[in-house]
PDB file of C-alpha atoms and ligand atoms in Angstrom:
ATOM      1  CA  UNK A   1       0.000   0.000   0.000  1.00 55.00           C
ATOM      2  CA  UNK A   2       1.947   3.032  -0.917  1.00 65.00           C
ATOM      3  CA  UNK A   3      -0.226   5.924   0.429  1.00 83.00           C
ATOM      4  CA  UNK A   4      -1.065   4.419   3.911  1.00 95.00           C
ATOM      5  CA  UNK A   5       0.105   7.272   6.672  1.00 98.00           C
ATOM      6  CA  UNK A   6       0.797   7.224  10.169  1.00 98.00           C
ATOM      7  CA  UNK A   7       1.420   9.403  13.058  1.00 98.00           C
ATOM      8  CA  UNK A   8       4.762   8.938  14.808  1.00 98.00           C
ATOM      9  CA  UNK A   9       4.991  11.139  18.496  1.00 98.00           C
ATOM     10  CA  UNK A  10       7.788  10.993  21.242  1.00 96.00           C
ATOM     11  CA  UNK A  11       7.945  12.138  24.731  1.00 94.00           C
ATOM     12  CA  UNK A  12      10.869  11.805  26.455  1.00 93.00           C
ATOM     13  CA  UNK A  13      11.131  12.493  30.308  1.00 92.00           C
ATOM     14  CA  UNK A  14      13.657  12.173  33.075  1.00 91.00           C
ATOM     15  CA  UNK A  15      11.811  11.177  37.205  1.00 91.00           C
ATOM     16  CA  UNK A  16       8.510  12.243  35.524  1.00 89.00           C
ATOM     17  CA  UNK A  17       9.885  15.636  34.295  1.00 87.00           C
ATOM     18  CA  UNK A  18       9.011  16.804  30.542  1.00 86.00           C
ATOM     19  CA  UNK A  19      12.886  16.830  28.446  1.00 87.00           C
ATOM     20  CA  UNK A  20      11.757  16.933  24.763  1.00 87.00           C
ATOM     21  CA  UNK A  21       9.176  15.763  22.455  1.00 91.00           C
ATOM     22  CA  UNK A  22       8.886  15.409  18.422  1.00 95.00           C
ATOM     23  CA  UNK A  23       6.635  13.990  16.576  1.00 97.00           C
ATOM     24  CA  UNK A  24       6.654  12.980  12.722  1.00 98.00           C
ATOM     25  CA  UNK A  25       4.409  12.078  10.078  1.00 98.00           C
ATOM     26  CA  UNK A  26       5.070   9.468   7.241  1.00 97.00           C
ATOM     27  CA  UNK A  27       3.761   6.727   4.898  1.00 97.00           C
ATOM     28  CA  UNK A  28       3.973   3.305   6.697  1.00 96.00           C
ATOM     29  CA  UNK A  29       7.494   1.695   5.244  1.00 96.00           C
ATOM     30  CA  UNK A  30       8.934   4.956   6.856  1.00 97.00           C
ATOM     31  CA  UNK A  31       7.788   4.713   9.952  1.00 97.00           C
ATOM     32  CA  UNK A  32      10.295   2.066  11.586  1.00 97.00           C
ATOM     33  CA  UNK A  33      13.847   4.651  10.663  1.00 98.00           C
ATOM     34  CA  UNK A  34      11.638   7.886  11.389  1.00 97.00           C
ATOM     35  CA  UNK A  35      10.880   6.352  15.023  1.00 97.00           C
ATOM     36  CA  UNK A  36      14.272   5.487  15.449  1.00 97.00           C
ATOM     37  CA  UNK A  37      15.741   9.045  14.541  1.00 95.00           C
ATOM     38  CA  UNK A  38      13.103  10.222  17.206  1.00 95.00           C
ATOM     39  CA  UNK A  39      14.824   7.638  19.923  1.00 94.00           C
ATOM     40  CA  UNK A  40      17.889   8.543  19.299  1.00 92.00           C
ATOM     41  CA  UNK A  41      17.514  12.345  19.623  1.00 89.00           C
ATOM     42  CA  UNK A  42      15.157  11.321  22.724  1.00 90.00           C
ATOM     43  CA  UNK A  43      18.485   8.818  24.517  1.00 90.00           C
ATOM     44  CA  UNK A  44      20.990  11.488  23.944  1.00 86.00           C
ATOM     45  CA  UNK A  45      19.361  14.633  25.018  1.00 74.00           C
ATOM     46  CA  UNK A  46      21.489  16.823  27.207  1.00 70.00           C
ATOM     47  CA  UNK A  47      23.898  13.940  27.827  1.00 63.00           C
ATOM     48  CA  UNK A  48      21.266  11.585  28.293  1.00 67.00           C
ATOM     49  CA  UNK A  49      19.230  11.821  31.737  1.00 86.00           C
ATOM     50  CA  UNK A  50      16.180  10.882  30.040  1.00 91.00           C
ATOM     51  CA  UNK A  51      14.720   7.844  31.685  1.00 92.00           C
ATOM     52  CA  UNK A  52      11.625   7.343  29.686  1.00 95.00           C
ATOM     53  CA  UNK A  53      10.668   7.554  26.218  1.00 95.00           C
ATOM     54  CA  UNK A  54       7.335   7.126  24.943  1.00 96.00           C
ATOM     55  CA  UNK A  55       5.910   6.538  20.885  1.00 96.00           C
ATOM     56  CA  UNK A  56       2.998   6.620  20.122  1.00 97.00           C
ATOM     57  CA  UNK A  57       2.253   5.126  15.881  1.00 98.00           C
ATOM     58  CA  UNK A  58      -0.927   6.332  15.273  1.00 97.00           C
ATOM     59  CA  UNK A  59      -2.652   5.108  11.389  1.00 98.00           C
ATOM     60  CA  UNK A  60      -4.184   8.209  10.200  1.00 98.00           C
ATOM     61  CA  UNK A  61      -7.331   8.400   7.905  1.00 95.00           C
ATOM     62  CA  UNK A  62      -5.815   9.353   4.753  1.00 93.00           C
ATOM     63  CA  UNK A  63      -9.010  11.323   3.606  1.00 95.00           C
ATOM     64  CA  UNK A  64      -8.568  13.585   6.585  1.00 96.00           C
ATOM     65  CA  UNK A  65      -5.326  14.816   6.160  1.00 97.00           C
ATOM     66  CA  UNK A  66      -5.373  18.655   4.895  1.00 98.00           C
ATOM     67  CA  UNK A  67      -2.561  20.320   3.164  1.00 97.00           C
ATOM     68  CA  UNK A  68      -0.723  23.905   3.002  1.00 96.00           C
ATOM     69  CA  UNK A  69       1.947  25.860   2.358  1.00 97.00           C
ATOM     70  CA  UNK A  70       4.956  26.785   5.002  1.00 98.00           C
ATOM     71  CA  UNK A  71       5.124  30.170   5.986  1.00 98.00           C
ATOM     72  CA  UNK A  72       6.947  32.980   4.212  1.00 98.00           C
ATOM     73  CA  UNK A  73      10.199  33.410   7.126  1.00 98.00           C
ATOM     74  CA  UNK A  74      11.205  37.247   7.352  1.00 98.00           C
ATOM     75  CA  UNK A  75      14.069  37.832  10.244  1.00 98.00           C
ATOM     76  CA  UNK A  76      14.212  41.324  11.896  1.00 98.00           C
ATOM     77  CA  UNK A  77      16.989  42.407  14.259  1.00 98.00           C
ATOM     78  CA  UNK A  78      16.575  44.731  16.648  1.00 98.00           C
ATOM     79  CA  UNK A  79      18.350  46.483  19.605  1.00 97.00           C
ATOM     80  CA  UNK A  80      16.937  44.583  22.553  1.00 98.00           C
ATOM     81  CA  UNK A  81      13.947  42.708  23.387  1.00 98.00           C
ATOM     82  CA  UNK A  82      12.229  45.635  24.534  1.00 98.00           C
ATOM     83  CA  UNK A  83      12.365  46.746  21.016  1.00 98.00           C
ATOM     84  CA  UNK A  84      11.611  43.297  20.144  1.00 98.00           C
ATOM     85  CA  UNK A  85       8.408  43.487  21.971  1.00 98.00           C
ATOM     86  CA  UNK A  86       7.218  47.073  20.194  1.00 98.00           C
ATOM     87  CA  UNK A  87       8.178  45.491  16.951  1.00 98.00           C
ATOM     88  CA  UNK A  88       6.270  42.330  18.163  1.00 98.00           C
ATOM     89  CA  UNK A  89       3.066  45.069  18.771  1.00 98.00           C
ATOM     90  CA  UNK A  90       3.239  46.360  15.851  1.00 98.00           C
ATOM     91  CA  UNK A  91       3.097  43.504  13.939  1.00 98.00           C
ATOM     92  CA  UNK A  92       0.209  41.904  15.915  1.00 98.00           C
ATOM     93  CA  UNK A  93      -1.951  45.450  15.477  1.00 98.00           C
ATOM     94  CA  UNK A  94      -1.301  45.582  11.657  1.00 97.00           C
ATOM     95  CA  UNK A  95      -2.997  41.879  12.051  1.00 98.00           C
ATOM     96  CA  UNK A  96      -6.053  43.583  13.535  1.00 98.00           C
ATOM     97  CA  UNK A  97      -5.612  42.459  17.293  1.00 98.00           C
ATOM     98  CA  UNK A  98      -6.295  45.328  19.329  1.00 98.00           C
ATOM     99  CA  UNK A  99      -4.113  47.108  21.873  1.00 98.00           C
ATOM    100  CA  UNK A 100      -5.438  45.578  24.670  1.00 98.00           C
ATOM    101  CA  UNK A 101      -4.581  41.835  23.137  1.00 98.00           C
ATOM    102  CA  UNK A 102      -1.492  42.991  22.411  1.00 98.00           C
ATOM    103  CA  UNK A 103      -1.082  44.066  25.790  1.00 98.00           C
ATOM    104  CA  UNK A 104      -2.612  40.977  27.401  1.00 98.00           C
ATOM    105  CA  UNK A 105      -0.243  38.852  25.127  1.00 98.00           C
ATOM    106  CA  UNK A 106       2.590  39.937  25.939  1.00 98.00           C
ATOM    107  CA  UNK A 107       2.145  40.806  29.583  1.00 98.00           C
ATOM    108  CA  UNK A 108       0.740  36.946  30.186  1.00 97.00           C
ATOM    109  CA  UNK A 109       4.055  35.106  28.301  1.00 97.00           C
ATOM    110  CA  UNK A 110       6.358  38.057  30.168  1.00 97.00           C
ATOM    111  CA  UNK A 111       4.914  37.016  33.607  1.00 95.00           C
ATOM    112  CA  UNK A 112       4.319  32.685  32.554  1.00 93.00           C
ATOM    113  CA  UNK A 113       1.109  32.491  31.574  1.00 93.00           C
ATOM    114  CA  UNK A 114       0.051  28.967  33.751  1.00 94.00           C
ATOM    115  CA  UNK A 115      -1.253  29.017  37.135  1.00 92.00           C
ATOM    116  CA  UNK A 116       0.994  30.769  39.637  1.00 92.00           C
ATOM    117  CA  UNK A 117       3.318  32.082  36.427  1.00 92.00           C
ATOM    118  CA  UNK A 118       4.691  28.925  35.186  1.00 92.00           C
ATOM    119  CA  UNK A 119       5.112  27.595  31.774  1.00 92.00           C
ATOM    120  CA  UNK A 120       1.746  25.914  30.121  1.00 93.00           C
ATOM    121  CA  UNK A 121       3.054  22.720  27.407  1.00 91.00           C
ATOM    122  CA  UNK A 122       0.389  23.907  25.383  1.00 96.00           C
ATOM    123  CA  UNK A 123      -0.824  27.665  24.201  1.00 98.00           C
ATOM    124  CA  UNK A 124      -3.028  30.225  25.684  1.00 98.00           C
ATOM    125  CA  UNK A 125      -6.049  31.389  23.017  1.00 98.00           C
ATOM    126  CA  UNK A 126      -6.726  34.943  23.327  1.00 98.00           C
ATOM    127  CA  UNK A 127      -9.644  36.987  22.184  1.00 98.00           C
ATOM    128  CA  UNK A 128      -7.970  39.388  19.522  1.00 98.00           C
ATOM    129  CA  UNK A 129     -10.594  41.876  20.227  1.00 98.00           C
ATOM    130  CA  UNK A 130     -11.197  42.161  24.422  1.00 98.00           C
ATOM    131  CA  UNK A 131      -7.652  40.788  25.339  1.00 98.00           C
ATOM    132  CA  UNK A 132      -9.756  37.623  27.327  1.00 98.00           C
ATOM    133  CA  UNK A 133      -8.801  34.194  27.529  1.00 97.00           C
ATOM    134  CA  UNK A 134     -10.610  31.351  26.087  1.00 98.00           C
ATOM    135  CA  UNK A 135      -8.588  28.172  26.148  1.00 96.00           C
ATOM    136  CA  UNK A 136     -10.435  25.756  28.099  1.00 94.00           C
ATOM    137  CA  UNK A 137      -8.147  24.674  30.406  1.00 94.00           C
ATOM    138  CA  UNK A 138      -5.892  27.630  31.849  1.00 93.00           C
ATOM    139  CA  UNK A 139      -2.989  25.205  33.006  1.00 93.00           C
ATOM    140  CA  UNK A 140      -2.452  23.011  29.640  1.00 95.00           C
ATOM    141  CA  UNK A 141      -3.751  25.093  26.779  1.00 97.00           C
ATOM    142  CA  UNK A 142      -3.903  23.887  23.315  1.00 98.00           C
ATOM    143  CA  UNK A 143      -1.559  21.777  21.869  1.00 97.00           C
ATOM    144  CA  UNK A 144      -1.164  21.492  18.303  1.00 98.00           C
ATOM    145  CA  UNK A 145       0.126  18.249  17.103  1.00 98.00           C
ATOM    146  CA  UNK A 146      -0.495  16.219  13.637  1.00 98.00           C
ATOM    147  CA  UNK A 147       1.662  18.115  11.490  1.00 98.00           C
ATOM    148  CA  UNK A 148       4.533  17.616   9.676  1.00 98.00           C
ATOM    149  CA  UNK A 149       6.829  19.092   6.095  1.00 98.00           C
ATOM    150  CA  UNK A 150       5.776  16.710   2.996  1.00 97.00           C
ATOM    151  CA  UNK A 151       8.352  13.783   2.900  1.00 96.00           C
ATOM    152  CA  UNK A 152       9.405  14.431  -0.598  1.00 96.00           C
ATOM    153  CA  UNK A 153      10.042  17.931   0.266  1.00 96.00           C
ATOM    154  CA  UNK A 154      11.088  18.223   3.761  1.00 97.00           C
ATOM    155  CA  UNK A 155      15.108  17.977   2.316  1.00 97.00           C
ATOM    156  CA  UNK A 156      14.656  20.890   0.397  1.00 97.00           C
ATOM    157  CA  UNK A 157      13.151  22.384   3.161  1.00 98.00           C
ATOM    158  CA  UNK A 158      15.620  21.704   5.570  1.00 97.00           C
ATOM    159  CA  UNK A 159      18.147  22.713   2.865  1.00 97.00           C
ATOM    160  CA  UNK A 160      16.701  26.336   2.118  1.00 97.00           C
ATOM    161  CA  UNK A 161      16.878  26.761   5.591  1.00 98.00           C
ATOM    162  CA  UNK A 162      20.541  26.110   5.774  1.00 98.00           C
ATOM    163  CA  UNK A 163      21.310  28.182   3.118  1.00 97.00           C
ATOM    164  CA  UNK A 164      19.855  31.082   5.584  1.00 97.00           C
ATOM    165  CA  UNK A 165      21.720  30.397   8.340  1.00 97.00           C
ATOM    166  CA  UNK A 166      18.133  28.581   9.958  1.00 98.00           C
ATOM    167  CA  UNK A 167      19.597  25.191  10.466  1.00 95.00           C
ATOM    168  CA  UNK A 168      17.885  25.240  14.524  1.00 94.00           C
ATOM    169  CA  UNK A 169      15.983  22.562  15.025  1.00 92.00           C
ATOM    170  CA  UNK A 170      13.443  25.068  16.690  1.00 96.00           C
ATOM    171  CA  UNK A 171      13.501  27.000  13.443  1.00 98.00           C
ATOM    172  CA  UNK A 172      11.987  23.958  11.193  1.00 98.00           C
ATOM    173  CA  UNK A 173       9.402  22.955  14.263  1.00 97.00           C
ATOM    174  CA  UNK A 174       8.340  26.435  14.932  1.00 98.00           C
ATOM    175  CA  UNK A 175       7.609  27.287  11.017  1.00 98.00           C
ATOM    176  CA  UNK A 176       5.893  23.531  10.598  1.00 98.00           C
ATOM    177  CA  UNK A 177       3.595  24.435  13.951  1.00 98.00           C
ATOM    178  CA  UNK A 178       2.632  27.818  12.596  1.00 98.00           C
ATOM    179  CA  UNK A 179       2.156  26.879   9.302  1.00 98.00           C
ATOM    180  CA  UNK A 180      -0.840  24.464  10.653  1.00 98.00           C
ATOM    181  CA  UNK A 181      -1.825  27.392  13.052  1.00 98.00           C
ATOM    182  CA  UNK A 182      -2.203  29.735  10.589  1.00 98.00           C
ATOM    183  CA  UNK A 183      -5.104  27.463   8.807  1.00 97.00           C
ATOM    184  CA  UNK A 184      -6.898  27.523  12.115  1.00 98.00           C
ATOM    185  CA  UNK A 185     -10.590  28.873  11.949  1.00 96.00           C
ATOM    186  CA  UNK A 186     -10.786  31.942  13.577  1.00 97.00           C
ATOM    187  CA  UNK A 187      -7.356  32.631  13.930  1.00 98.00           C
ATOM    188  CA  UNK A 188      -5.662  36.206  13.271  1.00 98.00           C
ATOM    189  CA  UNK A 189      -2.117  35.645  14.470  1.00 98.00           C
ATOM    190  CA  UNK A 190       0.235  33.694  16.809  1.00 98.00           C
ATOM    191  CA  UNK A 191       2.759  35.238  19.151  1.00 98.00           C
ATOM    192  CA  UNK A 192       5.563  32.612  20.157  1.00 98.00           C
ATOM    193  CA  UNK A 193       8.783  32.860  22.407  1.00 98.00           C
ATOM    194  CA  UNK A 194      10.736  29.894  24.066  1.00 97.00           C
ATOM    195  CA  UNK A 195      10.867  28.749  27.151  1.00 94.00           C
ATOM    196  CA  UNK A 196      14.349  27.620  26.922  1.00 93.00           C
ATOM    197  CA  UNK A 197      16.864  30.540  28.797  1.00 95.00           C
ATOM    198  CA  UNK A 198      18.926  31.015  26.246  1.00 96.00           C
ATOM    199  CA  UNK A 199      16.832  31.140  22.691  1.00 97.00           C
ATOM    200  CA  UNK A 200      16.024  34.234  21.975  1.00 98.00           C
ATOM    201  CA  UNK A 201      14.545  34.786  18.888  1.00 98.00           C
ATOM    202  CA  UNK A 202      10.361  34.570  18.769  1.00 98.00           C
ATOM    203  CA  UNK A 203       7.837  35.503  16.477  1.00 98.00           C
ATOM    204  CA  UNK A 204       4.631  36.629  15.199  1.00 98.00           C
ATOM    205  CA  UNK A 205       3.210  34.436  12.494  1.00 98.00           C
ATOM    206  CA  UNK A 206      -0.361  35.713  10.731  1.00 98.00           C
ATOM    207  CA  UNK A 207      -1.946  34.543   7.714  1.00 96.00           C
ATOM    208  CA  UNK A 208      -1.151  36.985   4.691  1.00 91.00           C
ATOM    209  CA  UNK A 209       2.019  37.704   6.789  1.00 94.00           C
ATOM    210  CA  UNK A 210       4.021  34.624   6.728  1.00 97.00           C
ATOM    211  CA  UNK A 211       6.366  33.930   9.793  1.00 98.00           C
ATOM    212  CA  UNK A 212       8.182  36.926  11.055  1.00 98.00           C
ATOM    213  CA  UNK A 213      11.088  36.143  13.360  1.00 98.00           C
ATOM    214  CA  UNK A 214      12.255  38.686  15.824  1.00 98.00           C
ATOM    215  CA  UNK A 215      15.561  38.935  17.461  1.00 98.00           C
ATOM    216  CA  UNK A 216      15.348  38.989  20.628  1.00 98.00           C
ATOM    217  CA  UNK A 217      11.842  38.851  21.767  1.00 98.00           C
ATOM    218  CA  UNK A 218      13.080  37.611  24.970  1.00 98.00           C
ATOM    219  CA  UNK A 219      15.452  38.752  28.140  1.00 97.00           C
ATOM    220  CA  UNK A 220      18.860  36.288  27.967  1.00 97.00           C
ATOM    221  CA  UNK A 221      18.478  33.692  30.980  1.00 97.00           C
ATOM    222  CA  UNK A 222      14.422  33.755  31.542  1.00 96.00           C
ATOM    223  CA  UNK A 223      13.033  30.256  31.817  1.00 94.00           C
ATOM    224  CA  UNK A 224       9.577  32.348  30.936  1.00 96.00           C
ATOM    225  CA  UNK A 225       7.578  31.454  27.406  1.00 96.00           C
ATOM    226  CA  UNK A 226       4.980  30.146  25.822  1.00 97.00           C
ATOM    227  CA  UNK A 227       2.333  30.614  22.644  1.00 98.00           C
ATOM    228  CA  UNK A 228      -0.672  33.052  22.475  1.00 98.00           C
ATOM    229  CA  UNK A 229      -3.423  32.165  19.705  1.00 98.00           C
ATOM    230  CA  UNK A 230      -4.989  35.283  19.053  1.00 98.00           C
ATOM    231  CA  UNK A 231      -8.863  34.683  17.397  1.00 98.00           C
ATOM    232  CA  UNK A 232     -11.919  36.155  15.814  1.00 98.00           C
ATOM    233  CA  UNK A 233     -14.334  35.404  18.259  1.00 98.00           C
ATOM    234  CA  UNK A 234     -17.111  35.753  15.908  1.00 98.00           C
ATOM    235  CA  UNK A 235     -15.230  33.025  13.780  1.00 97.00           C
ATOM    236  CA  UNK A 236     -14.308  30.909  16.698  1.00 98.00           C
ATOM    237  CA  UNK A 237     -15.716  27.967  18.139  1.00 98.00           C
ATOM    238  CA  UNK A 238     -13.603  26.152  20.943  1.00 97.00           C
ATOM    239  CA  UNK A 239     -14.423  22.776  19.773  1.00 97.00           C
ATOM    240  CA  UNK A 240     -13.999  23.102  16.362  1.00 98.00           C
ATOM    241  CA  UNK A 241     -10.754  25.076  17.003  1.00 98.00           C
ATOM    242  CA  UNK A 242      -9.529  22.725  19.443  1.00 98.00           C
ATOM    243  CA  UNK A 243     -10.298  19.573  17.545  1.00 98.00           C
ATOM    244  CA  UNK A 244      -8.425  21.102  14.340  1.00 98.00           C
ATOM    245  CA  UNK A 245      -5.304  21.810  16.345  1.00 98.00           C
ATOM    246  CA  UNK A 246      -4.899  18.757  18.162  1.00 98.00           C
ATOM    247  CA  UNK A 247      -6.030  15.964  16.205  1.00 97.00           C
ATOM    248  CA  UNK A 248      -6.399  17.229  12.662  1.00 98.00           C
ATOM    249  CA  UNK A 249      -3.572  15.694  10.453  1.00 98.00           C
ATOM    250  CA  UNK A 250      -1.796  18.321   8.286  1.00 98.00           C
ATOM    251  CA  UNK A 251       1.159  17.988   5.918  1.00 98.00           C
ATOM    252  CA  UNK A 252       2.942  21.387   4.837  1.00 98.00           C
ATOM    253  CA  UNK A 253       4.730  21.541   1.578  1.00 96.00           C
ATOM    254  CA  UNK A 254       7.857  23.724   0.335  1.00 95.00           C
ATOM    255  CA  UNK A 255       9.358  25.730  -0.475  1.00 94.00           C
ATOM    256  CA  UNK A 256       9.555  28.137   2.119  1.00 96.00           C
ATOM    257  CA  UNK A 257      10.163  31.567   0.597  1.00 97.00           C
ATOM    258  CA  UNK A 258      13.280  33.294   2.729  1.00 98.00           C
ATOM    259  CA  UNK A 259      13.194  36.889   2.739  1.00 97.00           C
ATOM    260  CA  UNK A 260      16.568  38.774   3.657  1.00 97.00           C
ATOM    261  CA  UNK A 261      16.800  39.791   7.400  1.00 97.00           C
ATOM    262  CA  UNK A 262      16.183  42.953   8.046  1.00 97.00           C
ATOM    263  CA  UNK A 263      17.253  45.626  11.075  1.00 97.00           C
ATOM    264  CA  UNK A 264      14.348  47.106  12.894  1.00 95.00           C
ATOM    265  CA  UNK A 265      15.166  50.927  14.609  1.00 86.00           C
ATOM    266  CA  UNK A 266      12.105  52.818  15.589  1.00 77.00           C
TER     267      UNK A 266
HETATM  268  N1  WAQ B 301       1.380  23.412  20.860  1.00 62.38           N
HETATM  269  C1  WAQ B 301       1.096  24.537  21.538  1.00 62.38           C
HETATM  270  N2  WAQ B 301       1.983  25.197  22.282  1.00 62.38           N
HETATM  271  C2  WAQ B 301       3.215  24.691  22.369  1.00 62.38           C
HETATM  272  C3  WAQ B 301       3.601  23.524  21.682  1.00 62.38           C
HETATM  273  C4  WAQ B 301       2.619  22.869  20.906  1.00 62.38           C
HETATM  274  N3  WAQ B 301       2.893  21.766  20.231  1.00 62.38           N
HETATM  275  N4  WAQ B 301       4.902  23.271  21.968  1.00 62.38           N
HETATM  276  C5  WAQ B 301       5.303  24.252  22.789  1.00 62.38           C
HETATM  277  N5  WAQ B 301       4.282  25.111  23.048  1.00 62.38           N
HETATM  278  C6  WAQ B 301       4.303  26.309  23.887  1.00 62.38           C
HETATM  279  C7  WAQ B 301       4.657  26.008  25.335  1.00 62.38           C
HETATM  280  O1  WAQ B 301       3.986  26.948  26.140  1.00 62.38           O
HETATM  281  C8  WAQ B 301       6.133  26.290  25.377  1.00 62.38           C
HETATM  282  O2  WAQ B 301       6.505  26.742  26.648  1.00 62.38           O
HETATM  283  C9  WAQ B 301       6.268  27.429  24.382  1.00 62.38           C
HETATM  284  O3  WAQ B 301       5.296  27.174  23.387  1.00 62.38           O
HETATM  285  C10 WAQ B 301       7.628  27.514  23.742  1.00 62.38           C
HETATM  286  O4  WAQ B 301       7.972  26.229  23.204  1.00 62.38           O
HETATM  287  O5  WAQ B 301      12.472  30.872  14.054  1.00 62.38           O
HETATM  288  O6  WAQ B 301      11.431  26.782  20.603  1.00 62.38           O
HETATM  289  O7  WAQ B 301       9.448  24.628  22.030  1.00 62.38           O
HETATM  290  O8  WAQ B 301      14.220  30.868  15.388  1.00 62.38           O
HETATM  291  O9  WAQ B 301      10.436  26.334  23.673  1.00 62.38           O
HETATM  292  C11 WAQ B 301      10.580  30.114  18.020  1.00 62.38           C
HETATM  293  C12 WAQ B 301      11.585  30.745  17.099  1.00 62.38           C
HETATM  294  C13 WAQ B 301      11.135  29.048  18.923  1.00 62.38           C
HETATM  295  C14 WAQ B 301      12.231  29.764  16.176  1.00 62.38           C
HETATM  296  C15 WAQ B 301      10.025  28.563  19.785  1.00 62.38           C
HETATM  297  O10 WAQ B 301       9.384  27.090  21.492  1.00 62.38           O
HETATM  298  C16 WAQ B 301      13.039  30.553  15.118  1.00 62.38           C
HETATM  299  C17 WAQ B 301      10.387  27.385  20.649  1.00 62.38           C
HETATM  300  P1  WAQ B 301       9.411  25.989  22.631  1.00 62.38           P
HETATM  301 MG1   MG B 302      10.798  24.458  25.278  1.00 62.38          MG
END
C-alpha cells in the first residue's frame, strides 16, 4: 500500500519531568527509521538523563489529512527585546488584534502564563478583540500536534533553511507548527517565544504575513515562554478550534520563501 500514513509522536522524560518531544508524520514503510531518529535524539538529550521515552504510531485516515503551504520566514533584528516586543506590537496590530490583546499577550508570556506564572506545554487562546482568555483549560492550553513538512520535500526544506543560516531545530518545528496554526478557523495571528533561557529569537506568524522572526523577543536567561493564539471570536468555536489543532492531520509543503533579514530601529 503506498499511500497508507501514520502518526509517529515521542515524549521523552527524566523522574517524571518533561525533556523533549517530536513527533513525525510518514507513509507506513517509513515509519520504523523515522521512530528510530526520534529515539535517538530522545536517549541522547542533554547527555542523556532521560529515563523514559514514549511513541505513540498512530494510522491516520488518509481522507482527513489537509494540506498547506509553510510560511513565508522574514528575520528582523533589533536592539533589545524591549524593542523586540514594540516590533512584536506592531506587527500583531497591523494583524487587527487590538491594543489591549497585544497588551494581554505579551504581559501573560512576560509574567508565565500557567497558574501561579509557570510555563503551560500547550498555548493560551486569546480573544484578539477584548484581550480575554478562552482556552479551556488555563494550566495546559492547546496543543497542536499532527503536522509535519511533505516527505518528498522536507530535504529541500531543511536545505533552504541552511542556506539562511536557519539550520535550529526550533527554526523547522516552529515554522511547521505555525504553518498548521495559521489554517486555524478563527485565527488572526500567533505570538511565540521559548521557554528555553537562552533562545532568543520569537515571532509573530499571521496569515497573509508569513512567519516573522524577531531577534530577541526575549530577556537572555528567563526560563519564561509560551504561545498566544490570538482569534476572531465571531469566527471561533472552541471545539472546532480545538479539535483542528490537536487531532487534525496536516502535511505542509515547500518551499519556504526566505526573505533577507532585516534591522528594525524605531
Ligand atoms: N502546541 C502549543 N503550544 C506549544 C507547543 C505545541 N505543540 N509546543 C510548545 N508550546 C508552547 C509552550 O507553552 C512552550 O513553553 C512554548 O510554546 C515555547 O515552546 O524561528 O522553541 O518549544 O528561530 O520552547 C521560536 C523561534 C522558537 C524559532 C520557539 O518554542 C526561530 C520554541 P518551545
Ligand atoms: Mg521548550
Amino acid at each position: 500500500m503506498r499511500d497508507e500514513w501514520y502518526s509517529l509522536r515521542m515524549r521523552a522524560s527524566n523522574a517524571g519531568r518533561h525533556l523533549s518531544g517530536a513527533e513525525r508524520i510518514g507513509r507506513r514503510e517509513d515509519i520504523p527509521a523515522l521512530t528510530a531518529a526520534l529515539a535517538q535524539r530522545a536517549l541522547t538529550h542533554r547527555g542523556g538523563s532521560t529515563d523514559r521515552v514514549n511513541c505513540t504510531i498512530e494510522r491516520l485516515n488518509a481522507k482527513a489529512i489537509r494540506y498547506g503551504a509553510l510560511p513565508e520566514v522574514q528575520s528582523w533584528q533589533v536592539e533589545n527585546w524591549q524593542a523586540g516586543r514594540r516590533l512584536a506590537g506592531r506587527l500583531l496590530a497591523n494583524a487587527g488584534v487590538s491594543r489591549e490583546a497585544v497588551a494581554a499577550s505579551l504581559a501573560a508570556l512576560d509574567q508565565g502564563p500557567g497558574p501561579g506564572g509557570q510555563v503551560m506545554r500547550g498555548a493560551m487562546v486569546v480573544d484578539a478583540a477584548s484581550g480575554e482568555r478562552l482556552e479551556p483549560d488555563q494550566a495546559r492550553g492547546v496543543r497542536v500536534s499532527h503536522m509535519d513538512v511533505l516527505p518528498e520535500e522536507r530535504q529541500g526544506v531543511i536545505q533552504g533553511l541552511a542556506a539562511a543560516g536557519l539550520d535550529h531545530h526550533r527554526v523547522l518545528e516552529a515554522l511547521v507548527l505555525a504553518g498548521k496554526v495559521l489554517q486555524a478557523p478563527g485565527l488572526v495571528a500567533e505570538l511565540c517565544w521559548s521557554d528555553d533561557p537562552e533562545y532568543l529569537t520569537g515571532y509573530v506568524a499571521m496569515p497573509g504575513n508569513g512567519y516573522q522572526r524577531i531577534c530577541p523577543l526575549k530577556e537572555a536567561g528567563s526560563r519564561r515562554g509560551g504561545r498566544a493564539f490570538l482569534v476572531d471570536r465571531r469566527e471561533w468555536h472552541s471545539q472546532v478550534f480545538v479539535d483542528f489543532m490537536e487531532e487534525t492531520p496536516m502535511l505542509l509543503h515547500g518551499p519556504v520563501l526566505i526573505h533577507p533579514p532585516c534591522r528594525w530601529n524605531p
